[in-house]
Short mmCIF file of C-alpha atoms in Angstrom, two decimals:
data_model
loop_
_atom_site.label_atom_id
_atom_site.label_comp_id
_atom_site.label_asym_id
_atom_site.label_seq_id
_atom_site.Cartn_x
_atom_site.Cartn_y
_atom_site.Cartn_z
CA GLN A 1 110.83 71.51 110.18
CA LYS A 2 108.93 69.58 113.03
CA GLU A 3 107.98 71.40 116.06
CA VAL A 4 109.43 68.92 118.44
CA GLU A 5 112.40 66.50 116.93
CA GLN A 6 113.84 63.59 118.73
CA ASN A 7 116.21 60.99 117.31
CA SER A 8 114.03 57.70 116.99
CA GLY A 9 116.97 55.55 118.00
CA PRO A 10 117.21 52.85 119.19
CA LEU A 11 119.84 54.32 121.68
CA SER A 12 121.50 51.29 123.23
CA VAL A 13 123.31 51.47 126.71
CA PRO A 14 124.91 48.90 128.93
CA GLU A 15 123.53 48.59 132.43
CA GLY A 16 124.83 51.20 134.87
CA ALA A 17 125.67 53.59 132.26
CA ILE A 18 124.18 56.89 131.67
CA ALA A 19 121.60 57.35 129.02
CA SER A 20 121.33 60.89 127.31
CA LEU A 21 118.18 61.64 125.44
CA ASN A 22 117.90 64.72 123.49
CA CYS A 23 115.00 66.76 121.97
CA THR A 24 114.84 70.08 120.05
CA TYR A 25 111.90 72.35 119.46
CA SER A 26 111.38 74.98 116.83
CA ASP A 27 109.07 77.58 118.46
CA ARG A 28 110.75 80.13 120.91
CA GLY A 29 107.41 80.60 122.30
CA SER A 30 107.47 77.29 123.88
CA GLN A 31 106.57 77.62 127.65
CA SER A 32 106.69 74.22 129.29
CA PHE A 33 108.77 70.90 128.56
CA PHE A 34 107.94 67.31 129.63
CA TRP A 35 109.55 63.95 129.48
CA TYR A 36 107.26 61.01 129.17
CA ARG A 37 108.28 57.26 129.17
CA GLN A 38 106.21 54.87 127.36
CA TYR A 39 106.40 51.06 127.59
CA SER A 40 105.21 48.95 124.44
CA GLY A 41 101.49 48.85 124.45
CA LYS A 42 100.91 51.16 127.57
CA SER A 43 100.16 54.90 127.68
CA PRO A 44 102.77 57.53 128.41
CA GLU A 45 103.63 58.12 132.10
CA LEU A 46 104.97 61.29 133.33
CA ILE A 47 108.92 61.30 134.24
CA MET A 48 109.45 64.99 134.96
CA PHE A 49 108.81 68.62 133.76
CA ILE A 50 111.05 71.59 133.60
CA TYR A 51 110.16 75.17 132.92
CA SER A 52 113.44 77.16 133.67
CA ASN A 53 116.62 77.09 131.97
CA GLY A 54 119.36 74.77 133.79
CA ASP A 55 119.05 71.46 135.19
CA LYS A 56 116.42 69.78 137.44
CA GLU A 57 117.13 66.59 139.21
CA ASP A 58 114.70 63.93 140.47
CA GLY A 59 116.22 60.42 141.48
CA ARG A 60 118.22 58.92 138.61
CA PHE A 61 116.64 61.37 136.20
CA THR A 62 118.20 64.91 135.37
CA ALA A 63 116.23 67.11 132.90
CA GLN A 64 118.22 69.91 131.54
CA LEU A 65 116.54 72.94 129.42
CA ASN A 66 118.58 75.50 127.24
CA LYS A 67 115.90 77.94 125.75
CA ALA A 68 118.50 79.78 123.73
CA SER A 69 119.50 76.82 121.89
CA GLN A 70 116.21 75.40 121.91
CA TYR A 71 116.69 72.17 123.31
CA VAL A 72 115.94 69.94 126.24
CA SER A 73 117.55 66.69 127.23
CA LEU A 74 117.11 63.90 129.86
CA LEU A 75 119.76 62.07 131.35
CA ILE A 76 119.09 58.64 133.23
CA ARG A 77 121.91 57.62 135.53
CA ASP A 78 122.64 54.03 136.62
CA SER A 79 120.32 52.75 133.77
CA GLN A 80 118.65 49.73 134.28
CA PRO A 81 117.19 47.07 131.92
CA SER A 82 113.68 48.31 133.20
CA ASP A 83 114.33 51.72 131.86
CA SER A 84 114.10 49.99 128.35
CA ALA A 85 111.10 51.92 126.67
CA THR A 86 110.43 54.91 124.47
CA TYR A 87 111.17 58.30 126.02
CA LEU A 88 108.92 61.12 124.64
CA CYS A 89 109.52 64.83 124.69
CA ALA A 90 106.62 67.08 124.91
CA VAL A 91 106.34 70.95 124.59
CA ILE A 92 103.55 73.18 125.26
CA LEU A 93 102.76 75.93 122.90
CA ILE A 94 100.18 78.85 123.33
CA PRO A 95 100.20 80.57 120.31
CA THR A 96 97.50 83.32 119.93
CA GLY A 97 96.18 82.23 123.11
CA THR A 98 95.31 78.75 122.06
CA TYR A 99 96.82 75.88 123.46
CA LYS A 100 98.79 73.03 121.74
CA TYR A 101 100.73 70.22 123.56
CA ILE A 102 103.15 68.85 121.01
CA PHE A 103 104.93 65.63 121.36
CA GLY A 104 108.13 64.42 119.50
CA THR A 105 108.15 60.98 117.86
CA GLY A 106 110.09 59.30 120.92
CA THR A 107 113.41 57.95 121.12
CA ARG A 108 113.62 53.98 121.94
CA LEU A 109 116.17 53.20 124.42
CA LYS A 110 117.37 49.94 125.19
CA VAL A 111 119.45 49.23 128.22
CA LEU A 112 121.51 45.89 127.93
CA ALA A 113 121.96 43.61 130.93
CA ASP B 1 92.73 57.96 144.01
CA ALA B 2 91.67 56.39 140.77
CA GLY B 3 93.54 57.55 137.52
CA VAL B 4 92.24 58.59 134.36
CA THR B 5 89.65 56.01 133.11
CA GLN B 6 88.71 55.41 129.41
CA SER B 7 85.95 53.28 127.84
CA PRO B 8 85.92 51.24 125.85
CA THR B 9 89.02 49.54 125.86
CA HIS B 10 88.94 48.04 122.21
CA LEU B 11 86.53 49.09 119.61
CA ILE B 12 86.40 47.83 116.04
CA LYS B 13 84.30 49.90 113.44
CA THR B 14 83.89 49.86 109.78
CA ARG B 15 84.63 52.76 107.30
CA GLY B 16 82.10 55.44 107.39
CA GLN B 17 80.55 54.71 110.88
CA GLN B 18 80.59 57.05 113.74
CA VAL B 19 82.40 56.26 117.19
CA THR B 20 82.15 57.89 120.68
CA LEU B 21 85.04 57.47 123.16
CA ARG B 22 84.75 58.40 126.86
CA CYS B 23 87.12 59.63 129.42
CA SER B 24 86.87 60.37 133.13
CA PRO B 25 89.65 62.53 134.47
CA ILE B 26 91.31 62.03 137.83
CA SER B 27 89.27 63.35 140.59
CA GLY B 28 89.88 67.40 141.11
CA HIS B 29 91.04 67.60 137.59
CA LYS B 30 89.34 70.28 135.41
CA SER B 31 91.04 69.80 132.06
CA VAL B 32 91.02 66.90 129.68
CA SER B 33 93.03 66.64 126.44
CA TRP B 34 92.50 63.97 123.84
CA TYR B 35 95.43 62.57 121.71
CA GLN B 36 95.68 60.08 118.68
CA GLN B 37 98.70 57.76 118.58
CA VAL B 38 99.47 55.61 115.75
CA LEU B 39 102.26 52.98 115.98
CA GLY B 40 105.62 54.25 115.96
CA GLN B 41 104.73 58.00 116.54
CA GLY B 42 104.30 60.15 119.45
CA PRO B 43 100.85 61.22 120.38
CA GLN B 44 99.36 63.78 118.20
CA PHE B 45 97.18 66.51 120.02
CA ILE B 46 93.45 66.57 119.11
CA PHE B 47 91.64 68.82 121.63
CA GLN B 48 92.03 70.14 125.18
CA TYR B 49 88.72 71.20 127.22
CA TYR B 50 88.93 73.29 130.33
CA GLU B 51 85.96 74.12 132.51
CA LYS B 52 83.56 72.58 129.60
CA GLU B 53 85.20 74.93 126.85
CA GLU B 54 87.67 74.07 124.03
CA ARG B 55 90.99 75.63 124.69
CA GLY B 56 93.14 74.14 122.08
CA ARG B 57 92.76 72.28 118.87
CA GLY B 58 95.30 70.10 116.99
CA ASN B 59 95.39 69.80 113.15
CA PHE B 60 92.47 67.33 112.72
CA PRO B 61 89.53 67.42 110.51
CA ASP B 62 86.17 68.58 111.53
CA ARG B 63 85.00 64.85 111.50
CA PHE B 64 86.73 65.05 115.12
CA SER B 65 84.77 66.67 117.89
CA ALA B 66 84.60 66.50 121.37
CA ARG B 67 82.79 67.95 124.59
CA GLN B 68 83.46 68.15 128.33
CA PHE B 69 80.54 67.72 130.88
CA PRO B 70 79.93 69.32 134.23
CA ASN B 71 81.52 66.50 135.94
CA TYR B 72 84.56 67.22 133.87
CA SER B 73 84.56 63.82 132.08
CA SER B 74 84.64 64.04 128.27
CA GLU B 75 83.51 62.35 125.00
CA LEU B 76 85.54 62.20 121.83
CA ASN B 77 83.49 61.75 118.55
CA VAL B 78 84.70 60.83 115.37
CA ASN B 79 82.34 60.74 112.16
CA ALA B 80 82.60 59.09 108.75
CA LEU B 81 85.64 56.79 110.04
CA LEU B 82 88.50 56.19 107.53
CA LEU B 83 90.90 53.33 107.63
CA GLY B 84 93.55 55.88 108.69
CA ASP B 85 91.71 56.64 111.96
CA SER B 86 92.79 53.49 113.30
CA ALA B 87 94.87 54.29 116.25
CA LEU B 88 95.40 54.27 120.16
CA TYR B 89 93.09 57.24 121.35
CA LEU B 90 94.47 58.65 124.43
CA CYS B 91 93.03 60.82 127.15
CA ALA B 92 95.13 62.97 129.73
CA SER B 93 93.83 65.13 132.55
CA SER B 94 95.37 67.88 134.26
CA ARG B 95 94.56 69.88 137.52
CA ASP B 96 94.01 73.14 135.53
CA ARG B 97 95.39 74.52 132.20
CA GLU B 98 98.34 76.33 133.32
CA THR B 99 100.35 73.68 135.19
CA ASP B 100 99.37 71.41 132.59
CA THR B 101 101.31 68.45 133.82
CA GLN B 102 99.04 65.66 132.30
CA TYR B 103 98.19 62.19 133.54
CA PHE B 104 97.45 59.70 130.67
CA GLY B 105 94.72 56.91 130.71
CA PRO B 106 95.03 53.65 129.35
CA GLY B 107 93.75 54.65 125.95
CA THR B 108 91.33 53.24 123.40
CA ARG B 109 92.27 51.10 120.61
CA LEU B 110 90.35 51.78 117.62
CA THR B 111 90.30 49.67 114.73
CA VAL B 112 88.87 50.69 111.34
CA LEU B 113 88.16 47.84 108.77
#
């Protein structure tokens, strides 16, 4: 089982719709959760992070964390063609005092104009 | 403020050679992490350095090594290059270890022939 799993997509949504991106993780010791956006040929850029159960909103983006079910999701409201990119979920593990920052393979989002 | 910088931008090497990649973190950031990203995959964690000490290591062979300097810049060294080492190498910095919100540099594209 992969430590962080995402559906590779592509996920296609019409402009103005809500895009829902999901991520599951295997280690209950996971402490911090991040969503990054990566355009083709570019490096990842941070969208938002979430540490506690529940929802966290930032503009058009909402991150949701459910530690009991071990999933984290990202909602993008009023999706725009410029949101078309790969969305990476990342999780921090600190097993035995060491540090690992684990990324999923990413979900490719296409917003159709 | 300047973001994370990496050099060189592109690099071509042949099998068996050695390569050194460089990274300068955002001013005030004490932690640097290195990642390898192959096409279609999420970044794979290689190392994290904080205050010049290795604080985390991913599942990479001993051919990969790194260090962090007193000014918090960092180098990643890869010895005995293999074709499979061809990838985008990303450096990310964070203010400290615990907050761990990472900001990525533009990456170094390494091609091994």
